[in-house]
């Protein structure tokens, strides 16, 4: 059974993962309207993954005798200045999520909750991969700069970039 303190901390993470999913969903919709189909698909998929992260937490909390709380979400931004701004936001957000996961791990150690500590290791690894992917995307975007043809190719190839990253993590 988890303590009330751990349940509260985990539910904070439920909120953060739900917010992540919501933010990436708004980004995906914006990119789709802008005609950036590759980027849009990438972000829709990313949004689904964040929802999965949220669900995994809810189920764990419930299994351990707590109550996974489904939170209200505020509306994410409607528009973005451009692709580079958007992906910089993604990177910043992932760094923030990693910080929060680290804080959660720290709370578990202080509370001597080794079961939750063990459960959270999956999130620790996931954040390493997500940050690496977001950095890779930003590196590519910096190379492209304002080149329109480069952006066209980026939109076409972003799916394979994500696939290469997940193939790397399985190897
Ligand atoms: Fe996540
Ligand atoms: Fe994430």
JSON list of N, CA and C in Angstrom, two decimals, residues 70-131:
[
{"chain": "A", "resi": 70, "resn": "UNK", "atom": "N", "xyz": [-8.12, 11.83, -11.94]},
{"chain": "A", "resi": 70, "resn": "UNK", "atom": "CA", "xyz": [-8.11, 12.38, -13.31]},
{"chain": "A", "resi": 70, "resn": "UNK", "atom": "C", "xyz": [-8.36, 13.89, -13.20]},
{"chain": "A", "resi": 71, "resn": "UNK", "atom": "N", "xyz": [-7.37, 14.68, -13.57]},
{"chain": "A", "resi": 71, "resn": "UNK", "atom": "CA", "xyz": [-7.45, 16.12, -13.29]},
{"chain": "A", "resi": 71, "resn": "UNK", "atom": "C", "xyz": [-8.09, 16.94, -14.41]},
{"chain": "A", "resi": 72, "resn": "UNK", "atom": "N", "xyz": [-8.52, 18.15, -14.06]},
{"chain": "A", "resi": 72, "resn": "UNK", "atom": "CA", "xyz": [-8.93, 19.14, -15.07]},
{"chain": "A", "resi": 72, "resn": "UNK", "atom": "C", "xyz": [-7.67, 19.68, -15.71]},
{"chain": "A", "resi": 73, "resn": "UNK", "atom": "N", "xyz": [-7.77, 20.03, -16.99]},
{"chain": "A", "resi": 73, "resn": "UNK", "atom": "CA", "xyz": [-6.59, 20.53, -17.71]},
{"chain": "A", "resi": 73, "resn": "UNK", "atom": "C", "xyz": [-6.87, 21.92, -18.28]},
{"chain": "A", "resi": 74, "resn": "UNK", "atom": "N", "xyz": [-5.84, 22.78, -18.22]},
{"chain": "A", "resi": 74, "resn": "UNK", "atom": "CA", "xyz": [-6.03, 24.09, -18.82]},
{"chain": "A", "resi": 74, "resn": "UNK", "atom": "C", "xyz": [-5.72, 24.00, -20.33]},
{"chain": "A", "resi": 75, "resn": "UNK", "atom": "N", "xyz": [-6.30, 24.93, -21.08]},
{"chain": "A", "resi": 75, "resn": "UNK", "atom": "CA", "xyz": [-6.13, 24.90, -22.54]},
{"chain": "A", "resi": 75, "resn": "UNK", "atom": "C", "xyz": [-4.69, 25.27, -22.89]},
{"chain": "A", "resi": 76, "resn": "UNK", "atom": "N", "xyz": [-4.05, 24.46, -23.74]},
{"chain": "A", "resi": 76, "resn": "UNK", "atom": "CA", "xyz": [-2.69, 24.80, -24.20]},
{"chain": "A", "resi": 76, "resn": "UNK", "atom": "C", "xyz": [-2.74, 25.93, -25.23]},
{"chain": "A", "resi": 77, "resn": "UNK", "atom": "N", "xyz": [-1.56, 26.50, -25.59]},
{"chain": "A", "resi": 77, "resn": "UNK", "atom": "CA", "xyz": [-1.56, 27.56, -26.62]},
{"chain": "A", "resi": 77, "resn": "UNK", "atom": "C", "xyz": [-2.20, 27.06, -27.92]},
{"chain": "A", "resi": 78, "resn": "UNK", "atom": "N", "xyz": [-2.84, 27.98, -28.61]},
{"chain": "A", "resi": 78, "resn": "UNK", "atom": "CA", "xyz": [-3.53, 27.63, -29.87]},
{"chain": "A", "resi": 78, "resn": "UNK", "atom": "C", "xyz": [-2.56, 27.68, -31.05]},
{"chain": "A", "resi": 79, "resn": "UNK", "atom": "N", "xyz": [-1.63, 28.65, -30.99]},
{"chain": "A", "resi": 79, "resn": "UNK", "atom": "CA", "xyz": [-0.73, 28.88, -32.12]},
{"chain": "A", "resi": 79, "resn": "UNK", "atom": "C", "xyz": [0.72, 28.89, -31.67]},
{"chain": "A", "resi": 80, "resn": "UNK", "atom": "N", "xyz": [1.61, 28.67, -32.63]},
{"chain": "A", "resi": 80, "resn": "UNK", "atom": "CA", "xyz": [3.04, 28.68, -32.37]},
{"chain": "A", "resi": 80, "resn": "UNK", "atom": "C", "xyz": [3.71, 29.59, -33.40]},
{"chain": "A", "resi": 81, "resn": "UNK", "atom": "N", "xyz": [4.81, 30.24, -32.96]},
{"chain": "A", "resi": 81, "resn": "UNK", "atom": "CA", "xyz": [5.50, 31.17, -33.85]},
{"chain": "A", "resi": 81, "resn": "UNK", "atom": "C", "xyz": [6.13, 30.44, -35.03]},
{"chain": "A", "resi": 82, "resn": "UNK", "atom": "N", "xyz": [6.52, 29.22, -34.79]},
{"chain": "A", "resi": 82, "resn": "UNK", "atom": "CA", "xyz": [7.16, 28.44, -35.85]},
{"chain": "A", "resi": 82, "resn": "UNK", "atom": "C", "xyz": [7.59, 27.09, -35.33]},
{"chain": "A", "resi": 83, "resn": "UNK", "atom": "N", "xyz": [8.14, 26.29, -36.23]},
{"chain": "A", "resi": 83, "resn": "UNK", "atom": "CA", "xyz": [8.52, 24.91, -35.88]},
{"chain": "A", "resi": 83, "resn": "UNK", "atom": "C", "xyz": [9.62, 24.88, -34.82]},
{"chain": "A", "resi": 84, "resn": "UNK", "atom": "N", "xyz": [10.59, 25.79, -34.98]},
{"chain": "A", "resi": 84, "resn": "UNK", "atom": "CA", "xyz": [11.70, 25.76, -34.02]},
{"chain": "A", "resi": 84, "resn": "UNK", "atom": "C", "xyz": [11.24, 26.14, -32.62]},
{"chain": "A", "resi": 85, "resn": "UNK", "atom": "N", "xyz": [10.37, 27.15, -32.54]},
{"chain": "A", "resi": 85, "resn": "UNK", "atom": "CA", "xyz": [9.80, 27.54, -31.24]},
{"chain": "A", "resi": 85, "resn": "UNK", "atom": "C", "xyz": [9.03, 26.38, -30.62]},
{"chain": "A", "resi": 86, "resn": "UNK", "atom": "N", "xyz": [8.26, 25.73, -31.47]},
{"chain": "A", "resi": 86, "resn": "UNK", "atom": "CA", "xyz": [7.43, 24.62, -31.01]},
{"chain": "A", "resi": 86, "resn": "UNK", "atom": "C", "xyz": [8.32, 23.51, -30.41]},
{"chain": "A", "resi": 87, "resn": "UNK", "atom": "N", "xyz": [9.35, 23.12, -31.15]},
{"chain": "A", "resi": 87, "resn": "UNK", "atom": "CA", "xyz": [10.18, 22.02, -30.65]},
{"chain": "A", "resi": 87, "resn": "UNK", "atom": "C", "xyz": [11.08, 22.44, -29.49]},
{"chain": "A", "resi": 88, "resn": "UNK", "atom": "N", "xyz": [11.39, 23.74, -29.41]},
{"chain": "A", "resi": 88, "resn": "UNK", "atom": "CA", "xyz": [12.11, 24.23, -28.22]},
{"chain": "A", "resi": 88, "resn": "UNK", "atom": "C", "xyz": [11.21, 24.07, -26.99]},
{"chain": "A", "resi": 89, "resn": "UNK", "atom": "N", "xyz": [9.91, 24.36, -27.18]},
{"chain": "A", "resi": 89, "resn": "UNK", "atom": "CA", "xyz": [8.94, 24.16, -26.09]},
{"chain": "A", "resi": 89, "resn": "UNK", "atom": "C", "xyz": [8.87, 22.68, -25.69]},
{"chain": "A", "resi": 90, "resn": "UNK", "atom": "N", "xyz": [8.91, 21.80, -26.69]},
{"chain": "A", "resi": 90, "resn": "UNK", "atom": "CA", "xyz": [8.89, 20.35, -26.40]},
{"chain": "A", "resi": 90, "resn": "UNK", "atom": "C", "xyz": [10.10, 19.97, -25.55]},
{"chain": "A", "resi": 91, "resn": "UNK", "atom": "N", "xyz": [11.27, 20.43, -25.98]},
{"chain": "A", "resi": 91, "resn": "UNK", "atom": "CA", "xyz": [12.51, 20.10, -25.24]},
{"chain": "A", "resi": 91, "resn": "UNK", "atom": "C", "xyz": [12.44, 20.65, -23.81]},
{"chain": "A", "resi": 92, "resn": "UNK", "atom": "N", "xyz": [12.05, 21.92, -23.67]},
{"chain": "A", "resi": 92, "resn": "UNK", "atom": "CA", "xyz": [11.95, 22.52, -22.33]},
{"chain": "A", "resi": 92, "resn": "UNK", "atom": "C", "xyz": [10.97, 21.75, -21.46]},
{"chain": "A", "resi": 93, "resn": "UNK", "atom": "N", "xyz": [9.86, 21.36, -22.06]},
{"chain": "A", "resi": 93, "resn": "UNK", "atom": "CA", "xyz": [8.84, 20.63, -21.31]},
{"chain": "A", "resi": 93, "resn": "UNK", "atom": "C", "xyz": [9.38, 19.27, -20.84]},
{"chain": "A", "resi": 94, "resn": "UNK", "atom": "N", "xyz": [10.07, 18.58, -21.72]},
{"chain": "A", "resi": 94, "resn": "UNK", "atom": "CA", "xyz": [10.62, 17.26, -21.36]},
{"chain": "A", "resi": 94, "resn": "UNK", "atom": "C", "xyz": [11.66, 17.40, -20.25]},
{"chain": "A", "resi": 95, "resn": "UNK", "atom": "N", "xyz": [12.47, 18.46, -20.30]},
{"chain": "A", "resi": 95, "resn": "UNK", "atom": "CA", "xyz": [13.47, 18.69, -19.24]},
{"chain": "A", "resi": 95, "resn": "UNK", "atom": "C", "xyz": [12.74, 18.91, -17.91]},
{"chain": "A", "resi": 96, "resn": "UNK", "atom": "N", "xyz": [11.67, 19.68, -17.95]},
{"chain": "A", "resi": 96, "resn": "UNK", "atom": "CA", "xyz": [10.85, 19.92, -16.75]},
{"chain": "A", "resi": 96, "resn": "UNK", "atom": "C", "xyz": [10.28, 18.60, -16.21]},
{"chain": "A", "resi": 97, "resn": "UNK", "atom": "N", "xyz": [9.76, 17.76, -17.10]},
{"chain": "A", "resi": 97, "resn": "UNK", "atom": "CA", "xyz": [9.20, 16.46, -16.69]},
{"chain": "A", "resi": 97, "resn": "UNK", "atom": "C", "xyz": [10.29, 15.61, -16.03]},
{"chain": "A", "resi": 98, "resn": "UNK", "atom": "N", "xyz": [11.48, 15.59, -16.64]},
{"chain": "A", "resi": 98, "resn": "UNK", "atom": "CA", "xyz": [12.59, 14.82, -16.06]},
{"chain": "A", "resi": 98, "resn": "UNK", "atom": "C", "xyz": [12.90, 15.30, -14.64]},
{"chain": "A", "resi": 99, "resn": "UNK", "atom": "N", "xyz": [12.92, 16.61, -14.44]},
{"chain": "A", "resi": 99, "resn": "UNK", "atom": "CA", "xyz": [13.16, 17.17, -13.11]},
{"chain": "A", "resi": 99, "resn": "UNK", "atom": "C", "xyz": [12.12, 16.67, -12.11]},
{"chain": "A", "resi": 100, "resn": "UNK", "atom": "N", "xyz": [10.87, 16.66, -12.54]},
{"chain": "A", "resi": 100, "resn": "UNK", "atom": "CA", "xyz": [9.78, 16.23, -11.66]},
{"chain": "A", "resi": 100, "resn": "UNK", "atom": "C", "xyz": [9.88, 14.73, -11.33]},
{"chain": "A", "resi": 101, "resn": "UNK", "atom": "N", "xyz": [10.27, 13.94, -12.33]},
{"chain": "A", "resi": 101, "resn": "UNK", "atom": "CA", "xyz": [10.46, 12.49, -12.09]},
{"chain": "A", "resi": 101, "resn": "UNK", "atom": "C", "xyz": [11.58, 12.30, -11.07]},
{"chain": "A", "resi": 102, "resn": "UNK", "atom": "N", "xyz": [12.66, 13.05, -11.24]},
{"chain": "A", "resi": 102, "resn": "UNK", "atom": "CA", "xyz": [13.77, 12.94, -10.28]},
{"chain": "A", "resi": 102, "resn": "UNK", "atom": "C", "xyz": [13.33, 13.30, -8.87]},
{"chain": "A", "resi": 103, "resn": "UNK", "atom": "N", "xyz": [12.50, 14.32, -8.75]},
{"chain": "A", "resi": 103, "resn": "UNK", "atom": "CA", "xyz": [11.99, 14.71, -7.42]},
{"chain": "A", "resi": 103, "resn": "UNK", "atom": "C", "xyz": [11.15, 13.57, -6.82]},
{"chain": "A", "resi": 104, "resn": "UNK", "atom": "N", "xyz": [10.33, 12.95, -7.68]},
{"chain": "A", "resi": 104, "resn": "UNK", "atom": "CA", "xyz": [9.50, 11.82, -7.23]},
{"chain": "A", "resi": 104, "resn": "UNK", "atom": "C", "xyz": [10.35, 10.67, -6.73]},
{"chain": "A", "resi": 105, "resn": "UNK", "atom": "N", "xyz": [11.41, 10.36, -7.47]},
{"chain": "A", "resi": 105, "resn": "UNK", "atom": "CA", "xyz": [12.32, 9.29, -7.08]},
{"chain": "A", "resi": 105, "resn": "UNK", "atom": "C", "xyz": [12.92, 9.61, -5.71]},
{"chain": "A", "resi": 106, "resn": "UNK", "atom": "N", "xyz": [13.29, 10.86, -5.53]},
{"chain": "A", "resi": 106, "resn": "UNK", "atom": "CA", "xyz": [13.87, 11.32, -4.28]},
{"chain": "A", "resi": 106, "resn": "UNK", "atom": "C", "xyz": [12.88, 11.15, -3.10]},
{"chain": "A", "resi": 107, "resn": "UNK", "atom": "N", "xyz": [11.62, 11.52, -3.32]},
{"chain": "A", "resi": 107, "resn": "UNK", "atom": "CA", "xyz": [10.58, 11.37, -2.28]},
{"chain": "A", "resi": 107, "resn": "UNK", "atom": "C", "xyz": [10.46, 9.89, -1.90]},
{"chain": "A", "resi": 108, "resn": "UNK", "atom": "N", "xyz": [10.46, 9.00, -2.91]},
{"chain": "A", "resi": 108, "resn": "UNK", "atom": "CA", "xyz": [10.32, 7.56, -2.65]},
{"chain": "A", "resi": 108, "resn": "UNK", "atom": "C", "xyz": [11.45, 7.04, -1.78]},
{"chain": "A", "resi": 109, "resn": "UNK", "atom": "N", "xyz": [12.67, 7.51, -2.06]},
{"chain": "A", "resi": 109, "resn": "UNK", "atom": "CA", "xyz": [13.82, 7.07, -1.25]},
{"chain": "A", "resi": 109, "resn": "UNK", "atom": "C", "xyz": [13.68, 7.57, 0.18]},
{"chain": "A", "resi": 110, "resn": "UNK", "atom": "N", "xyz": [13.28, 8.84, 0.32]},
{"chain": "A", "resi": 110, "resn": "UNK", "atom": "CA", "xyz": [13.12, 9.41, 1.67]},
{"chain": "A", "resi": 110, "resn": "UNK", "atom": "C", "xyz": [12.04, 8.68, 2.46]},
{"chain": "A", "resi": 111, "resn": "UNK", "atom": "N", "xyz": [10.97, 8.27, 1.74]},
{"chain": "A", "resi": 111, "resn": "UNK", "atom": "CA", "xyz": [9.84, 7.56, 2.38]},
{"chain": "A", "resi": 111, "resn": "UNK", "atom": "C", "xyz": [10.08, 6.06, 2.49]},
{"chain": "A", "resi": 112, "resn": "UNK", "atom": "N", "xyz": [11.23, 5.62, 1.96]},
{"chain": "A", "resi": 112, "resn": "UNK", "atom": "CA", "xyz": [11.57, 4.19, 1.91]},
{"chain": "A", "resi": 112, "resn": "UNK", "atom": "C", "xyz": [10.50, 3.37, 1.17]},
{"chain": "A", "resi": 113, "resn": "UNK", "atom": "N", "xyz": [9.93, 3.94, 0.13]},
{"chain": "A", "resi": 113, "resn": "UNK", "atom": "CA", "xyz": [8.95, 3.22, -0.70]},
{"chain": "A", "resi": 113, "resn": "UNK", "atom": "C", "xyz": [9.70, 2.66, -1.91]},
{"chain": "A", "resi": 114, "resn": "UNK", "atom": "N", "xyz": [10.27, 1.47, -1.74]},
{"chain": "A", "resi": 114, "resn": "UNK", "atom": "CA", "xyz": [11.12, 0.90, -2.78]},
{"chain": "A", "resi": 114, "resn": "UNK", "atom": "C", "xyz": [10.31, 0.32, -3.94]},
{"chain": "A", "resi": 115, "resn": "UNK", "atom": "N", "xyz": [9.06, -0.04, -3.70]},
{"chain": "A", "resi": 115, "resn": "UNK", "atom": "CA", "xyz": [8.20, -0.54, -4.77]},
{"chain": "A", "resi": 115, "resn": "UNK", "atom": "C", "xyz": [7.91, 0.57, -5.77]},
{"chain": "A", "resi": 116, "resn": "UNK", "atom": "N", "xyz": [7.51, 1.74, -5.26]},
{"chain": "A", "resi": 116, "resn": "UNK", "atom": "CA", "xyz": [7.24, 2.87, -6.15]},
{"chain": "A", "resi": 116, "resn": "UNK", "atom": "C", "xyz": [8.54, 3.35, -6.80]},
{"chain": "A", "resi": 117, "resn": "UNK", "atom": "N", "xyz": [9.62, 3.30, -6.03]},
{"chain": "A", "resi": 117, "resn": "UNK", "atom": "CA", "xyz": [10.94, 3.67, -6.57]},
{"chain": "A", "resi": 117, "resn": "UNK", "atom": "C", "xyz": [11.26, 2.80, -7.78]},
{"chain": "A", "resi": 118, "resn": "UNK", "atom": "N", "xyz": [11.02, 1.51, -7.65]},
{"chain": "A", "resi": 118, "resn": "UNK", "atom": "CA", "xyz": [11.27, 0.56, -8.74]},
{"chain": "A", "resi": 118, "resn": "UNK", "atom": "C", "xyz": [10.36, 0.86, -9.94]},
{"chain": "A", "resi": 119, "resn": "UNK", "atom": "N", "xyz": [9.09, 1.10, -9.66]},
{"chain": "A", "resi": 119, "resn": "UNK", "atom": "CA", "xyz": [8.12, 1.44, -10.72]},
{"chain": "A", "resi": 119, "resn": "UNK", "atom": "C", "xyz": [8.58, 2.67, -11.51]},
{"chain": "A", "resi": 120, "resn": "UNK", "atom": "N", "xyz": [9.13, 3.64, -10.80]},
{"chain": "A", "resi": 120, "resn": "UNK", "atom": "CA", "xyz": [9.51, 4.91, -11.44]},
{"chain": "A", "resi": 120, "resn": "UNK", "atom": "C", "xyz": [10.74, 4.80, -12.34]},
{"chain": "A", "resi": 121, "resn": "UNK", "atom": "N", "xyz": [11.50, 3.72, -12.20]},
{"chain": "A", "resi": 121, "resn": "UNK", "atom": "CA", "xyz": [12.70, 3.58, -13.04]},
{"chain": "A", "resi": 121, "resn": "UNK", "atom": "C", "xyz": [12.34, 3.56, -14.53]},
{"chain": "A", "resi": 122, "resn": "UNK", "atom": "N", "xyz": [11.17, 3.02, -14.85]},
{"chain": "A", "resi": 122, "resn": "UNK", "atom": "CA", "xyz": [10.71, 3.03, -16.25]},
{"chain": "A", "resi": 122, "resn": "UNK", "atom": "C", "xyz": [10.62, 4.48, -16.75]},
{"chain": "A", "resi": 123, "resn": "UNK", "atom": "N", "xyz": [10.11, 5.37, -15.91]},
{"chain": "A", "resi": 123, "resn": "UNK", "atom": "CA", "xyz": [9.96, 6.79, -16.28]},
{"chain": "A", "resi": 123, "resn": "UNK", "atom": "C", "xyz": [11.33, 7.48, -16.39]},
{"chain": "A", "resi": 124, "resn": "UNK", "atom": "N", "xyz": [12.25, 7.07, -15.54]},
{"chain": "A", "resi": 124, "resn": "UNK", "atom": "CA", "xyz": [13.61, 7.63, -15.60]},
{"chain": "A", "resi": 124, "resn": "UNK", "atom": "C", "xyz": [14.21, 7.32, -16.97]},
{"chain": "A", "resi": 125, "resn": "UNK", "atom": "N", "xyz": [14.12, 6.06, -17.41]},
{"chain": "A", "resi": 125, "resn": "UNK", "atom": "CA", "xyz": [14.67, 5.66, -18.72]},
{"chain": "A", "resi": 125, "resn": "UNK", "atom": "C", "xyz": [13.92, 6.36, -19.85]},
{"chain": "A", "resi": 126, "resn": "UNK", "atom": "N", "xyz": [12.62, 6.41, -19.75]},
{"chain": "A", "resi": 126, "resn": "UNK", "atom": "CA", "xyz": [11.78, 7.04, -20.77]},
{"chain": "A", "resi": 126, "resn": "UNK", "atom": "C", "xyz": [12.19, 8.51, -20.96]},
{"chain": "A", "resi": 127, "resn": "UNK", "atom": "N", "xyz": [12.44, 9.20, -19.87]},
{"chain": "A", "resi": 127, "resn": "UNK", "atom": "CA", "xyz": [12.82, 10.63, -19.96]},
{"chain": "A", "resi": 127, "resn": "UNK", "atom": "C", "xyz": [14.18, 10.80, -20.64]},
{"chain": "A", "resi": 128, "resn": "UNK", "atom": "N", "xyz": [15.10, 9.89, -20.41]},
{"chain": "A", "resi": 128, "resn": "UNK", "atom": "CA", "xyz": [16.41, 9.98, -21.08]},
{"chain": "A", "resi": 128, "resn": "UNK", "atom": "C", "xyz": [16.18, 9.92, -22.60]},
{"chain": "A", "resi": 129, "resn": "UNK", "atom": "N", "xyz": [15.33, 8.98, -23.04]},
{"chain": "A", "resi": 129, "resn": "UNK", "atom": "CA", "xyz": [15.06, 8.82, -24.47]},
{"chain": "A", "resi": 129, "resn": "UNK", "atom": "C", "xyz": [14.31, 10.03, -25.04]},
{"chain": "A", "resi": 130, "resn": "UNK", "atom": "N", "xyz": [13.32, 10.50, -24.32]},
{"chain": "A", "resi": 130, "resn": "UNK", "atom": "CA", "xyz": [12.52, 11.61, -24.84]},
{"chain": "A", "resi": 130, "resn": "UNK", "atom": "C", "xyz": [13.33, 12.90, -24.94]},
{"chain": "A", "resi": 131, "resn": "UNK", "atom": "N", "xyz": [14.18, 13.13, -23.95]},
{"chain": "A", "resi": 131, "resn": "UNK", "atom": "CA", "xyz": [15.05, 14.31, -24.01]},
{"chain": "A", "resi": 131, "resn": "UNK", "atom": "C", "xyz": [16.04, 14.19, -25.17]}
]
